[in-house]
Structures are given as C-alpha cells and as structure tokens.
Short mmCIF file of C-alpha atoms and ligand atoms in Angstrom, two decimals:
data_model
loop_
_atom_site.label_atom_id
_atom_site.label_comp_id
_atom_site.label_asym_id
_atom_site.label_seq_id
_atom_site.Cartn_x
_atom_site.Cartn_y
_atom_site.Cartn_z
CA MET A 221 -77.76 17.94 -35.57
CA PHE A 222 -77.07 18.60 -31.97
CA THR A 223 -75.04 21.52 -30.82
CA ARG A 224 -72.35 21.96 -28.27
CA ARG A 225 -74.84 23.58 -25.94
CA ASN A 226 -77.16 20.57 -26.10
CA ILE A 227 -74.35 18.27 -25.16
CA LEU A 228 -73.16 20.41 -22.31
CA SER A 229 -76.53 21.13 -20.81
CA GLY A 230 -77.51 17.51 -21.22
CA LEU A 231 -74.52 15.86 -19.71
CA GLY A 232 -73.87 18.36 -16.98
CA ALA A 233 -70.38 19.71 -17.14
CA GLY A 234 -66.85 19.18 -18.28
CA ALA A 235 -64.33 20.70 -20.56
CA ILE A 236 -64.58 20.31 -24.28
CA SER A 237 -61.35 19.01 -25.67
CA THR A 238 -62.21 18.42 -29.27
CA VAL A 239 -64.67 19.85 -31.72
CA LEU A 240 -64.16 18.77 -35.26
CA PRO A 241 -64.73 21.18 -38.07
CA GLY A 242 -67.43 20.35 -40.56
CA LEU A 243 -68.89 17.50 -38.58
CA SER A 244 -70.91 17.22 -35.46
CA TRP A 245 -68.86 14.41 -33.98
CA ALA A 246 -69.51 14.44 -30.31
CA ASP A 247 -67.58 16.84 -28.24
CA THR A 248 -65.48 15.06 -25.72
CA ILE A 249 -66.42 15.47 -22.13
CA ASN A 250 -64.65 14.24 -19.04
CA ARG A 251 -67.12 11.52 -18.19
CA PRO A 252 -65.38 8.19 -17.60
CA LEU A 253 -66.06 5.56 -20.22
CA ALA A 254 -67.84 2.52 -18.81
CA MET A 255 -67.08 -0.99 -19.97
CA PRO A 256 -69.88 -3.36 -20.95
CA PRO A 257 -70.72 -5.44 -17.84
CA LEU A 258 -68.56 -8.56 -17.64
CA LEU A 259 -70.52 -11.82 -17.69
CA ASP A 260 -67.92 -14.39 -16.68
CA ALA A 261 -68.93 -17.91 -17.69
CA THR A 262 -65.49 -19.48 -17.38
CA ASP A 263 -66.37 -21.32 -14.16
CA THR A 264 -70.02 -22.12 -14.73
CA GLY A 265 -69.77 -23.05 -18.41
CA ARG A 266 -73.15 -21.43 -19.01
CA PHE A 267 -74.59 -18.01 -19.56
CA ARG A 268 -77.88 -16.40 -20.40
CA LEU A 269 -78.68 -13.48 -22.65
CA THR A 270 -82.12 -11.88 -22.77
CA ALA A 271 -82.84 -9.78 -25.82
CA GLN A 272 -84.93 -6.87 -24.61
CA SER A 273 -86.10 -3.44 -25.61
CA GLY A 274 -85.33 -0.33 -23.66
CA LYS A 275 -84.88 3.39 -23.79
CA MET A 276 -81.41 4.82 -23.93
CA ASN A 277 -80.47 8.43 -23.41
CA PHE A 278 -77.39 8.96 -25.54
CA LEU A 279 -77.18 12.74 -25.63
CA GLY A 280 -79.04 13.92 -22.57
CA GLN A 281 -82.05 14.86 -24.68
CA SER A 282 -84.90 12.58 -25.73
CA LYS A 283 -84.53 8.86 -25.23
CA SER A 284 -84.01 6.46 -28.10
CA GLU A 285 -85.84 3.17 -28.49
CA THR A 286 -83.05 0.63 -28.36
CA TRP A 287 -82.44 -3.09 -27.98
CA GLY A 288 -79.86 -4.93 -25.96
CA PHE A 289 -78.99 -8.17 -24.24
CA ASN A 290 -79.59 -8.09 -20.47
CA GLN A 291 -79.57 -4.29 -20.70
CA THR A 292 -80.84 -1.36 -22.71
CA TYR A 293 -78.29 -1.21 -25.51
CA LEU A 294 -75.69 -3.76 -26.65
CA GLY A 295 -74.89 -6.73 -24.44
CA PRO A 296 -72.40 -7.78 -21.76
CA THR A 297 -68.88 -8.93 -22.52
CA VAL A 298 -69.24 -12.69 -22.18
CA ARG A 299 -66.04 -14.40 -21.09
CA MET A 300 -65.87 -18.14 -21.55
CA THR A 301 -63.35 -20.93 -21.84
CA ASN A 302 -61.63 -21.40 -25.19
CA SER A 303 -61.71 -25.15 -24.69
CA GLY A 304 -64.80 -27.00 -23.55
CA ALA A 305 -68.56 -27.04 -23.92
CA VAL A 306 -70.50 -23.89 -23.05
CA ARG A 307 -74.26 -23.77 -22.68
CA ALA A 308 -75.82 -20.57 -23.98
CA GLU A 309 -79.43 -19.59 -23.39
CA ILE A 310 -80.84 -16.75 -25.44
CA GLU A 311 -84.30 -15.57 -24.62
CA ASN A 312 -86.06 -13.30 -27.08
CA THR A 313 -88.51 -10.93 -25.37
CA LEU A 314 -88.72 -8.70 -28.46
CA ASP A 315 -91.67 -8.81 -30.80
CA GLU A 316 -89.75 -9.99 -33.84
CA ALA A 317 -87.41 -12.84 -34.66
CA ILE A 318 -83.72 -12.35 -34.01
CA SER A 319 -80.74 -14.67 -34.07
CA VAL A 320 -77.44 -14.75 -32.24
CA HIS A 321 -74.45 -15.55 -34.40
CA TRP A 322 -71.09 -16.18 -32.72
CA HIS A 323 -68.84 -14.27 -35.09
CA GLY A 324 -65.36 -15.78 -34.90
CA MET A 325 -66.34 -18.98 -33.13
CA ILE A 326 -65.28 -22.08 -35.00
CA ILE A 327 -68.25 -24.30 -34.26
CA PRO A 328 -70.59 -26.45 -36.40
CA GLY A 329 -73.24 -24.87 -38.58
CA ASP A 330 -76.04 -26.20 -36.38
CA VAL A 331 -75.07 -23.88 -33.50
CA ASP A 332 -73.65 -21.00 -35.56
CA GLY A 333 -76.73 -18.80 -35.11
CA GLY A 334 -77.04 -17.58 -38.69
CA PRO A 335 -80.16 -16.60 -40.65
CA HIS A 336 -81.54 -20.17 -40.62
CA GLN A 337 -81.76 -20.17 -36.83
CA PRO A 338 -84.28 -17.49 -35.93
CA ILE A 339 -85.32 -17.21 -32.28
CA ALA A 340 -89.05 -16.49 -32.41
CA PRO A 341 -90.52 -13.87 -30.09
CA GLY A 342 -91.15 -15.29 -26.65
CA THR A 343 -88.87 -18.28 -27.14
CA THR A 344 -85.44 -19.32 -25.89
CA TRP A 345 -82.64 -20.88 -27.94
CA ALA A 346 -80.24 -22.98 -25.90
CA PRO A 347 -77.37 -24.28 -28.00
CA GLU A 348 -74.38 -26.06 -26.54
CA LEU A 349 -71.26 -24.52 -28.01
CA PRO A 350 -68.35 -26.93 -28.40
CA VAL A 351 -65.61 -24.34 -28.02
CA ASP A 352 -62.11 -25.43 -29.01
CA GLN A 353 -59.86 -22.78 -30.49
CA ALA A 354 -57.16 -20.31 -29.53
CA GLN A 355 -58.11 -17.59 -27.10
CA ALA A 356 -59.53 -14.58 -28.92
CA THR A 357 -61.76 -11.54 -28.78
CA ILE A 358 -64.79 -12.34 -30.87
CA TRP A 359 -68.38 -11.09 -30.86
CA TYR A 360 -72.05 -11.93 -31.15
CA HIS A 361 -74.79 -10.23 -33.09
CA SER A 362 -78.17 -10.81 -34.68
CA HIS A 363 -78.11 -12.21 -38.23
CA ILE A 364 -81.65 -12.32 -39.63
CA HIS A 365 -81.49 -11.94 -43.39
CA GLY A 366 -82.66 -8.52 -44.50
CA GLU A 367 -82.86 -7.28 -40.89
CA THR A 368 -79.30 -7.57 -39.66
CA ALA A 369 -78.35 -3.94 -40.27
CA ARG A 370 -81.40 -2.55 -38.45
CA GLN A 371 -81.23 -5.03 -35.59
CA VAL A 372 -77.53 -4.50 -34.96
CA GLN A 373 -77.98 -0.77 -35.26
CA LYS A 374 -80.65 -0.97 -32.54
CA GLY A 375 -78.15 -2.69 -30.27
CA LEU A 376 -78.19 -6.46 -30.74
CA ALA A 377 -74.45 -7.05 -30.45
CA GLY A 378 -71.81 -7.68 -27.83
CA VAL A 379 -68.25 -8.88 -27.27
CA LEU A 380 -67.09 -12.41 -26.40
CA GLN A 381 -63.76 -13.29 -24.87
CA LEU A 382 -62.55 -16.83 -25.39
CA SER A 383 -60.07 -17.12 -22.57
CA ASP A 384 -57.48 -19.67 -21.47
CA GLY A 385 -56.82 -17.72 -18.28
CA LEU A 386 -53.09 -17.41 -19.01
CA ASP A 387 -52.80 -13.75 -19.98
CA ALA A 388 -51.17 -12.70 -16.71
CA ASP A 389 -48.48 -15.35 -17.26
CA ARG A 390 -47.92 -13.91 -20.71
CA GLY A 391 -47.34 -10.49 -19.20
CA LEU A 392 -50.48 -9.14 -20.84
CA PRO A 393 -52.83 -6.63 -19.24
CA SER A 394 -55.84 -8.65 -18.14
CA THR A 395 -57.78 -6.76 -15.46
CA TYR A 396 -61.14 -6.06 -17.05
CA GLY A 397 -61.88 -2.35 -17.22
CA LEU A 398 -58.60 -1.36 -15.58
CA ASP A 399 -55.81 -2.13 -18.03
CA ASP A 400 -57.82 -4.42 -20.31
CA LEU A 401 -60.40 -2.29 -22.11
CA THR A 402 -63.19 -3.43 -24.40
CA LEU A 403 -64.00 -0.78 -26.98
CA VAL A 404 -67.00 -1.27 -29.26
CA LEU A 405 -66.76 1.35 -31.99
CA GLN A 406 -70.02 2.45 -33.59
CA ASP A 407 -71.03 5.53 -35.51
CA ARG A 408 -74.60 6.63 -35.15
CA ARG A 409 -76.87 9.46 -36.17
CA PHE A 410 -79.30 11.32 -33.95
CA ASP A 411 -82.25 13.49 -34.85
CA ARG A 412 -82.79 17.01 -33.54
CA ARG A 413 -84.25 15.67 -30.33
CA GLY A 414 -81.34 13.36 -29.73
CA ARG A 415 -83.02 10.13 -30.80
CA MET A 416 -81.04 7.57 -32.74
CA ASP A 417 -81.91 7.80 -36.40
CA TYR A 418 -81.58 4.99 -38.91
CA SER A 419 -83.31 6.38 -41.95
CA LEU A 420 -81.32 5.40 -45.01
CA SER A 421 -80.60 7.81 -47.82
CA MET A 422 -79.72 6.52 -51.28
CA PRO A 423 -75.97 6.78 -50.57
CA ASP A 424 -76.53 4.93 -47.28
CA GLN A 425 -78.29 2.16 -49.11
CA MET A 426 -75.55 1.93 -51.69
CA MET A 427 -72.40 2.49 -49.68
CA GLY A 428 -73.62 1.59 -46.23
CA PHE A 429 -74.86 3.66 -43.31
CA LEU A 430 -72.45 6.26 -41.93
CA GLY A 431 -73.21 8.10 -38.72
CA ASP A 432 -71.89 11.47 -37.62
CA THR A 433 -71.45 10.75 -33.91
CA MET A 434 -69.04 8.34 -32.29
CA VAL A 435 -70.59 5.93 -29.80
CA ILE A 436 -68.21 3.80 -27.74
CA ASN A 437 -69.75 0.97 -25.69
CA GLY A 438 -73.05 2.78 -26.13
CA GLN A 439 -71.71 6.08 -24.77
CA VAL A 440 -71.22 9.43 -26.45
CA GLY A 441 -68.50 11.79 -25.32
CA ALA A 442 -66.87 9.70 -22.61
CA THR A 443 -63.17 9.58 -21.74
CA ALA A 444 -61.35 6.32 -21.09
CA VAL A 445 -59.40 6.47 -17.82
CA VAL A 446 -56.25 4.34 -17.82
CA PRO A 447 -53.40 3.58 -15.41
CA LYS A 448 -49.89 4.92 -15.87
CA GLY A 449 -48.59 1.83 -17.64
CA ILE A 450 -49.43 -0.49 -20.50
CA THR A 451 -53.10 -0.80 -21.41
CA ARG A 452 -54.69 -3.33 -23.71
CA LEU A 453 -57.40 -2.15 -26.06
CA ARG A 454 -59.70 -4.81 -27.49
CA LEU A 455 -61.16 -3.03 -30.49
CA LEU A 456 -64.34 -4.21 -32.17
CA ASN A 457 -65.75 -2.42 -35.17
CA GLY A 458 -69.47 -2.89 -34.50
CA SER A 459 -70.46 -0.20 -36.97
CA ASN A 460 -72.74 -0.99 -39.88
CA SER A 461 -70.31 0.21 -42.53
CA ARG A 462 -67.70 2.70 -41.33
CA ILE A 463 -64.06 1.78 -41.83
CA TYR A 464 -61.79 3.42 -39.26
CA GLY A 465 -58.23 4.47 -40.03
CA LEU A 466 -56.99 4.46 -36.45
CA SER A 467 -53.94 6.11 -34.94
CA MET A 468 -52.94 7.81 -31.70
CA SER A 469 -53.22 11.59 -31.80
CA ASP A 470 -49.56 12.06 -30.80
CA GLU A 471 -48.43 9.31 -33.15
CA ARG A 472 -47.29 6.97 -30.40
CA ALA A 473 -47.23 3.32 -31.40
CA MET A 474 -50.07 0.87 -31.10
CA HIS A 475 -48.53 -2.54 -30.49
CA LEU A 476 -50.66 -5.11 -32.26
CA ILE A 477 -50.90 -8.30 -30.19
CA ALA A 478 -53.96 -10.07 -31.58
CA THR A 479 -56.01 -10.24 -34.75
CA ASP A 480 -59.57 -11.60 -35.15
CA ASN A 481 -58.91 -15.13 -33.96
CA GLY A 482 -56.04 -14.92 -31.55
CA LEU A 483 -52.68 -13.73 -30.36
CA LEU A 484 -49.70 -13.11 -32.60
CA ASP A 485 -46.28 -14.61 -31.89
CA ARG A 486 -44.90 -11.18 -30.98
CA PRO A 487 -46.19 -7.61 -30.94
CA ILE A 488 -46.05 -5.53 -34.13
CA ALA A 489 -45.59 -1.78 -33.60
CA LEU A 490 -48.00 0.13 -35.84
CA ASP A 491 -48.66 3.80 -36.26
CA ALA A 492 -51.90 3.19 -38.17
CA LEU A 493 -54.46 0.41 -38.01
CA THR A 494 -57.42 -0.04 -40.33
CA LEU A 495 -60.51 -1.43 -38.58
CA ALA A 496 -63.29 -2.58 -40.90
CA PRO A 497 -66.79 -3.68 -39.82
CA GLY A 498 -66.72 -7.04 -38.07
CA GLU A 499 -62.97 -6.99 -37.41
CA ARG A 500 -61.32 -7.17 -33.99
CA TYR A 501 -57.80 -6.17 -33.15
CA GLU A 502 -56.06 -6.02 -29.79
CA VAL A 503 -53.34 -3.45 -29.26
CA LEU A 504 -51.17 -2.42 -26.33
CA VAL A 505 -50.64 1.28 -25.76
CA ASP A 506 -48.06 2.68 -23.37
CA PHE A 507 -49.49 5.45 -21.16
CA THR A 508 -46.46 5.66 -18.85
CA ASP A 509 -45.76 9.29 -19.80
CA GLY A 510 -49.09 10.29 -18.25
CA ASN A 511 -49.99 12.56 -21.16
CA GLU A 512 -53.50 12.99 -22.46
CA VAL A 513 -53.89 11.43 -25.87
CA SER A 514 -56.73 10.26 -28.06
CA LEU A 515 -57.42 7.39 -30.36
CA ILE A 516 -58.35 9.13 -33.59
CA SER A 517 -59.58 8.06 -37.00
CA ALA A 518 -59.24 9.28 -40.53
CA GLN A 519 -62.49 9.97 -42.36
CA SER A 520 -64.09 7.13 -44.24
CA ALA A 521 -62.01 6.23 -47.24
CA ASN A 522 -64.70 4.02 -48.68
CA MET A 523 -66.35 6.24 -51.26
CA GLY A 524 -65.15 4.11 -54.09
CA MET A 525 -65.95 5.40 -57.52
CA MET A 526 -68.93 7.34 -56.31
CA GLY A 527 -66.97 10.24 -54.96
CA GLY A 528 -67.77 12.39 -52.00
CA GLY A 529 -69.08 15.61 -53.45
CA MET A 530 -72.12 14.40 -55.28
CA MET A 531 -73.23 12.16 -52.46
CA GLY A 532 -72.48 14.87 -49.95
CA GLY A 533 -73.39 14.31 -46.36
CA ASN A 534 -70.88 12.61 -44.16
CA ARG A 535 -68.81 11.19 -46.92
CA THR A 536 -66.58 14.14 -47.55
CA SER A 537 -62.94 13.91 -46.70
CA GLY A 538 -61.84 16.02 -43.79
CA PRO A 539 -59.62 16.10 -40.74
CA PRO A 540 -59.41 13.13 -38.42
CA PHE A 541 -61.96 12.84 -35.63
CA THR A 542 -61.70 11.62 -32.05
CA VAL A 543 -62.77 8.04 -31.47
CA VAL A 544 -62.01 8.00 -27.75
CA PRO A 545 -59.87 10.29 -25.59
CA PHE A 546 -57.72 8.87 -22.79
CA ARG A 547 -56.89 10.34 -19.42
CA VAL A 548 -54.16 8.83 -17.25
CA ASP A 549 -54.97 8.42 -13.57
CA SER A 550 -51.71 7.83 -11.73
CA ALA A 551 -53.60 6.74 -8.62
CA LEU A 552 -54.67 3.56 -10.45
CA ASN A 553 -52.69 0.40 -10.03
CA ALA A 554 -50.71 -0.26 -13.23
CA PRO A 555 -50.07 -4.00 -13.30
CA ILE A 556 -48.05 -4.12 -16.53
CA ALA A 557 -45.07 -1.81 -17.01
CA ALA A 558 -43.32 -3.39 -19.99
CA LEU A 559 -44.34 -4.81 -23.34
CA PRO A 560 -44.11 -8.57 -23.46
CA GLU A 561 -41.83 -9.88 -26.21
CA ASP A 562 -43.23 -13.34 -26.66
CA LEU A 563 -47.01 -13.56 -26.87
CA GLY A 564 -47.16 -17.31 -27.31
CA GLY A 565 -49.58 -17.01 -30.22
CA SER A 566 -48.97 -17.80 -33.85
CA ARG A 567 -49.11 -16.51 -37.36
CA PRO A 568 -50.61 -18.78 -39.97
CA ASP A 569 -48.12 -20.25 -42.41
CA MET A 570 -49.87 -22.97 -44.37
CA ASP A 571 -48.56 -24.68 -47.47
CA ALA A 572 -50.88 -23.58 -50.28
CA ARG A 573 -49.97 -26.39 -52.65
CA GLY A 574 -52.84 -28.60 -53.69
CA ALA A 575 -55.52 -26.34 -52.26
CA THR A 576 -58.98 -26.31 -53.83
CA GLN A 577 -59.36 -23.01 -55.69
CA ARG A 578 -62.39 -20.77 -55.64
CA SER A 579 -63.05 -17.26 -56.95
CA ILE A 580 -65.44 -14.95 -55.17
CA ALA A 581 -66.42 -11.60 -56.66
CA LEU A 582 -68.22 -9.12 -54.40
CA GLU A 583 -70.39 -7.05 -56.69
CA MET A 584 -72.46 -3.90 -56.70
CA ALA A 585 -74.77 -3.13 -59.58
CA MET A 586 -73.51 -0.18 -61.59
CA GLY A 587 -75.17 2.64 -63.49
CA PRO A 588 -78.97 2.97 -63.53
CA GLY A 589 -79.39 -0.50 -62.03
CA MET A 590 -77.65 0.71 -58.93
CA MET A 591 -80.24 3.36 -58.31
CA MET A 592 -83.23 1.32 -59.43
CA GLY A 593 -82.42 -2.06 -57.96
CA ARG A 594 -84.47 -2.63 -54.87
CA GLY A 595 -83.40 -4.10 -51.57
CA SER A 596 -82.22 -7.57 -52.24
CA ASP A 597 -80.98 -7.39 -55.82
CA ARG A 598 -78.55 -4.49 -55.69
CA PHE A 599 -75.72 -6.56 -54.35
CA SER A 600 -74.45 -9.95 -55.30
CA ILE A 601 -71.59 -12.44 -55.18
CA ASN A 602 -70.53 -14.13 -58.41
CA GLY A 603 -73.64 -12.75 -60.09
CA GLU A 604 -76.16 -14.02 -57.57
CA SER A 605 -77.94 -12.21 -54.78
CA PHE A 606 -78.36 -14.16 -51.56
CA ASP A 607 -81.09 -16.78 -51.58
CA MET A 608 -81.97 -18.62 -48.37
CA GLN A 609 -83.04 -21.63 -50.44
CA ARG A 610 -79.89 -21.94 -52.55
CA THR A 611 -76.64 -23.59 -51.46
CA ASP A 612 -73.92 -21.79 -53.37
CA PHE A 613 -71.26 -24.47 -53.05
CA ALA A 614 -70.05 -27.39 -51.01
CA VAL A 615 -66.70 -27.48 -49.25
CA GLN A 616 -64.91 -30.66 -48.33
CA ARG A 617 -64.06 -30.89 -44.70
CA SER A 618 -60.34 -30.87 -43.81
CA VAL A 619 -59.32 -30.04 -47.41
CA LEU A 620 -57.32 -26.85 -47.81
CA GLN A 621 -59.20 -24.07 -49.62
CA ARG A 622 -57.71 -21.15 -51.50
CA TRP A 623 -60.24 -18.41 -52.10
CA SER A 624 -59.47 -15.47 -54.35
CA VAL A 625 -61.81 -12.69 -53.29
CA SER A 626 -62.26 -9.50 -55.30
CA ALA A 627 -64.20 -6.35 -54.62
CA ASN A 628 -65.72 -3.97 -57.12
CA MET A 629 -66.73 -0.30 -56.74
CA MET A 630 -65.73 -0.08 -53.08
CA MET A 631 -63.75 -1.84 -50.42
CA HIS A 632 -65.76 -4.67 -48.86
CA PRO A 633 -65.01 -6.36 -45.52
CA PHE A 634 -65.34 -10.06 -46.32
CA HIS A 635 -66.27 -12.53 -43.57
CA VAL A 636 -66.50 -16.32 -43.54
CA HIS A 637 -68.34 -18.34 -40.89
CA GLY A 638 -66.94 -21.43 -39.23
CA VAL A 639 -63.27 -20.88 -39.96
CA THR A 640 -60.19 -18.81 -39.39
CA PHE A 641 -58.00 -18.04 -42.38
CA GLN A 642 -54.55 -16.99 -43.48
CA VAL A 643 -54.28 -14.01 -45.79
CA LEU A 644 -51.93 -15.33 -48.44
CA THR A 645 -51.74 -12.28 -50.70
CA GLU A 646 -53.23 -8.81 -51.05
CA ASN A 647 -53.26 -7.51 -54.62
CA GLY A 648 -50.61 -10.05 -55.50
CA GLY A 649 -48.16 -9.04 -52.78
CA ALA A 650 -47.51 -9.92 -49.18
CA PRO A 651 -50.36 -9.12 -46.79
CA LYS A 652 -50.27 -5.95 -44.74
CA PRO A 653 -48.69 -6.51 -41.32
CA GLN A 654 -52.11 -6.24 -39.64
CA ASN A 655 -53.36 -9.08 -41.82
CA THR A 656 -50.59 -11.54 -40.96
CA GLY A 657 -52.45 -13.06 -38.00
CA TRP A 658 -55.46 -15.39 -37.95
CA LYS A 659 -58.48 -13.64 -39.44
CA ASP A 660 -62.16 -14.27 -40.07
CA THR A 661 -62.88 -10.90 -41.67
CA ILE A 662 -60.67 -8.99 -44.08
CA LEU A 663 -61.10 -5.73 -45.86
CA ILE A 664 -60.88 -6.47 -49.57
CA ASP A 665 -59.39 -3.49 -51.37
CA GLY A 666 -58.92 -4.97 -54.81
CA ARG A 667 -58.18 -8.66 -54.41
CA ALA A 668 -56.97 -10.96 -51.68
CA GLU A 669 -56.24 -14.66 -51.55
CA LEU A 670 -57.24 -16.53 -48.42
CA LEU A 671 -56.15 -19.97 -47.27
CA MET A 672 -58.37 -21.93 -44.92
CA ARG A 673 -59.35 -25.37 -43.78
CA PHE A 674 -62.76 -26.19 -42.37
CA ASP A 675 -62.79 -28.65 -39.50
CA GLN A 676 -66.43 -28.35 -38.48
CA PRO A 677 -69.49 -29.53 -40.45
CA ALA A 678 -72.33 -27.44 -41.82
CA SER A 679 -75.41 -29.00 -43.42
CA ALA A 680 -77.61 -27.68 -46.24
CA GLU A 681 -80.29 -26.95 -43.63
CA LEU A 682 -77.89 -25.01 -41.40
CA PRO A 683 -75.09 -23.86 -43.70
CA TYR A 684 -72.30 -21.38 -43.11
CA MET A 685 -72.48 -17.86 -44.52
CA PHE A 686 -69.86 -15.83 -46.36
CA HIS A 687 -70.59 -12.17 -46.91
CA CYS A 688 -69.67 -8.53 -46.93
CA HIS A 689 -69.82 -7.16 -43.38
CA ILE A 690 -71.12 -3.79 -44.50
CA LEU A 691 -74.50 -4.70 -43.08
CA GLU A 692 -76.52 -2.84 -45.71
CA HIS A 693 -74.64 -4.82 -48.38
CA GLU A 694 -75.14 -8.11 -46.55
CA ASP A 695 -78.88 -7.47 -46.17
CA GLY A 696 -79.01 -6.33 -49.80
CA GLY A 697 -77.76 -9.68 -51.08
CA MET A 698 -73.94 -9.63 -50.89
CA MET A 699 -73.97 -12.96 -49.07
CA GLY A 700 -73.84 -16.62 -49.94
CA GLN A 701 -73.97 -19.92 -48.10
CA PHE A 702 -72.14 -23.21 -48.29
CA THR A 703 -72.02 -26.62 -46.71
CA VAL A 704 -69.06 -28.42 -45.20
CA THR A 705 -69.22 -32.19 -45.36
CU1 C2O B 1055 -70.56 -10.91 -38.06
CU2 C2O B 1055 -72.16 -13.45 -40.74
O1 C2O B 1055 -71.42 -12.18 -39.39
CU1 CU B 1056 -69.61 -14.73 -38.50
CU1 CU B 1057 -69.77 -4.49 -49.22
#
C-alpha cells in the first residue's frame, strides 16, 4: 500500500493530522474538500447525464481508469423539484451497457432504471420522472445485474436532492457547499502505483469488498472547511459493502434531521450513527466553538460468523479511523446559528392491522458450498438466487404490506424499490432512533419488520427489485423482483 511519503510528495504539502495504526487509511492533509458539482434542475425541469470514462488521480501517483457522469469519477449532485415531472436524459458513451436507477425515488417501475432497463453503448435513455414525494436526499447509480458492484466501484453513482425550496424557511442550512455539505462515503483500495484496485479475494466475494482508503466525493485526504455555525451533512454511503459506525471525534452530538426519504418532525441528538450501504442520513453539527474535529468511524462490524483473524486483511477490529476532518473558517458567512426545533417533516406511524404478511430471508450459503458456489448461486432470498426471468411475487397496489426480513451469517442492508417504509420492529422491539424516519434501506441485524404501501405500478416486464445493498451480495443473487398491480 501507499506510504506517507507517497501521499505527501504526491499532493504537495500539508500537515498530517491522523495516521491510523495497522491500516493505511489516508493521512489527512489540509486540502479543502470539494463538493460534487451542483446540477440544478429545479427551474428547467430537465437535466442530462453523460456516462463517460476518464482518468482520475486519487493519490498523486498513477492515474486510475474511472467512470463518471459528466466528469471523471462519480456524478454531479442533481437538484430537482420534489413535485412535478422531470425529464432526464442519460447518454451512455461507455462501451458496455449501464443503467441509472433512482434509489429512493417513488416512481413507476417503467422509469425506475433497474436491471431490465439497460442503456446500450452509444444510446440515450430519456425517461420522464413523475416526482411526487417529500423532499429528500436520494441517489442514482448503475444497476446492471452481475455488474453493479464493479460499475459503481468505477464511479457510476451520484447524489440527488429532491427539493421543495423551503429549507431556509425551516431554519435549515441550505447553501450548497457552504453550510450544506454533500458527503459521499466510499472505501477503496489502490495498488502500489496508486491505481484503484477492485480485485476480489474470497472474503471480498463472500462478505463484500472492503477498501483500506477513505474516499470522500472522489477525494482522498481532503479536509472539509465549514463556517462557525451549524452545518448540515448529507451523508450517503456509496461504498460497496462497508458499514460505518459514525461519530464525532470529540463526541459532540450529531443532530439527525432526515432519514432516507425525508425530514423528521424534530431533530434527534445522536452520539453514534450507523450508515450502511445505500443509506442516506442528514445531520446537523454545531461548529460554533471553532475547534477542529473529525467525523470518525468504527471498524467494520460486519464479520458475522466468519471472524476476522482467519480472513485477515482489512477485517480485523481496530481503532476508529478518520472519515473526514473538519476545519472551521471563521471568515465564512455562517447563515444558521441555532438548531431548528420543528423540521416540518414526519415519522411514519401506520396502523399495521390487516396488512398482507410476507417473510423474506436473506441467505448466504454455508460451509463448503460457500467456498465452492460460483458467482450467482452463493446468495439467495427465500432459497432462490436472483433470476431476471422469474417474478418472485406480486404486490397489490395501495394495500398495506408487512414484511418480516431476516438476515443470516452477517448483517445485510435491505433495500426495496418504489416505496418508502416504516420500520415497525427490530428484533421484536422498538426500532433504533435512527430508524424511526421514512426509510428505503435498512440494515438487518437479525430481523426487522417493515410496513409499506405501494402507490406506483410495476409490471412483470419492468418490475421493482428488493435486495441486499452489499453490492457483491446483490450481484451474487441476493435480490428478487416483484410486480405492483
Ligand atoms: Cu441502490 Cu436496487 O438499488
Ligand atoms: Cu433503489
Ligand atoms: Cu448482504
């Protein structure tokens, strides 16, 4: 792996603030963190993304071959109305099929962008998205079956903001890149020459890819510069499999204001926040004291029954690592000085009586089968690996659904297309505070019961997906599909 000297000589200068023992997580350097470019489609009602290849220099050494939308790696933050039709145009200039799925958008199956809607090389897909839901931070990413992990790892992902334009009235930080930060968390690996490396070991294939270097918005070793006031962090876990156990290095509170699909009624002060692949959370952090502080994470807790020692590598437990350091610049305008009390959002509270019941077991093959199973038959749901040709079940539109989802061997982040759900119970008890808002992805650690109602249709030709968001598990068959009629 790279050394401190490589990083320093490559990136020029700056003081090292953190080097973690036992891991080569990137040293932190005083380079300001850049936001993804903002592509504001709220006025025009249309936007265009061009999937393209490029070369990205992450570490100041050799360049990596990467993909992005409208740029070298990842895509812009697309801001659009939360209520009204939006025309998207996605041009694929790559030499293989991709798709663009709107993760968290509650729209019909025929514009959902899943594995049945490949965009062939050299073509453009131009769906009209009938957006009508609460404002939220959601995201987009490629979703070609069997290729999702590799394509997302190469950079085919970005953030979407569904906006009603009222955040300033709510007293929420809303100046993009000033006090309203988009943070795409990804862990990546680099080879000795500094090129991004996605070769999968057996543990990677089984438990999901884990990197050893933090990449935020496509940048290694950058510091987020914030005003002396309240800053909003829109956190997206865009990693293939890493689950972050987030906290602030000085234990100050993170005030949770939004979950996957929208604002809460009021902020919830947390000292720890778990962020699983596919999830988004928005938190407010108070930087008024001007002190330097970092967002840090515990090591991956997702070793399940396989243990760390035998699998070795990056899966050992250890001290927390830096996700992103913050520096307060008191010269910056700080628009928001106090936490709002009323966020104007909601927490789901549906009446579960009479709901249609369904059990969903997320499964990994055990024993010798685990090592010998190949690609698409290692992982399954209710005994079946994903099959593009098979509809797993049909859901009745507008009828309340109660899904009991269980995970074996490991924790699995479970995601459902086309809906937002209430977490009714976790392991028989009340949901964790961070799971009391509207969600489309939830980390299943044991069993959870979810309540949801589908309002949009999905046909057998263009069905909705439900799957584990550890991308190596999803590609390996831990996915199913269903219709809504
Ligand atoms: Cu984020 Cu089916 O995906
Ligand atoms: Cu999705
Ligand atoms: Cu999984």
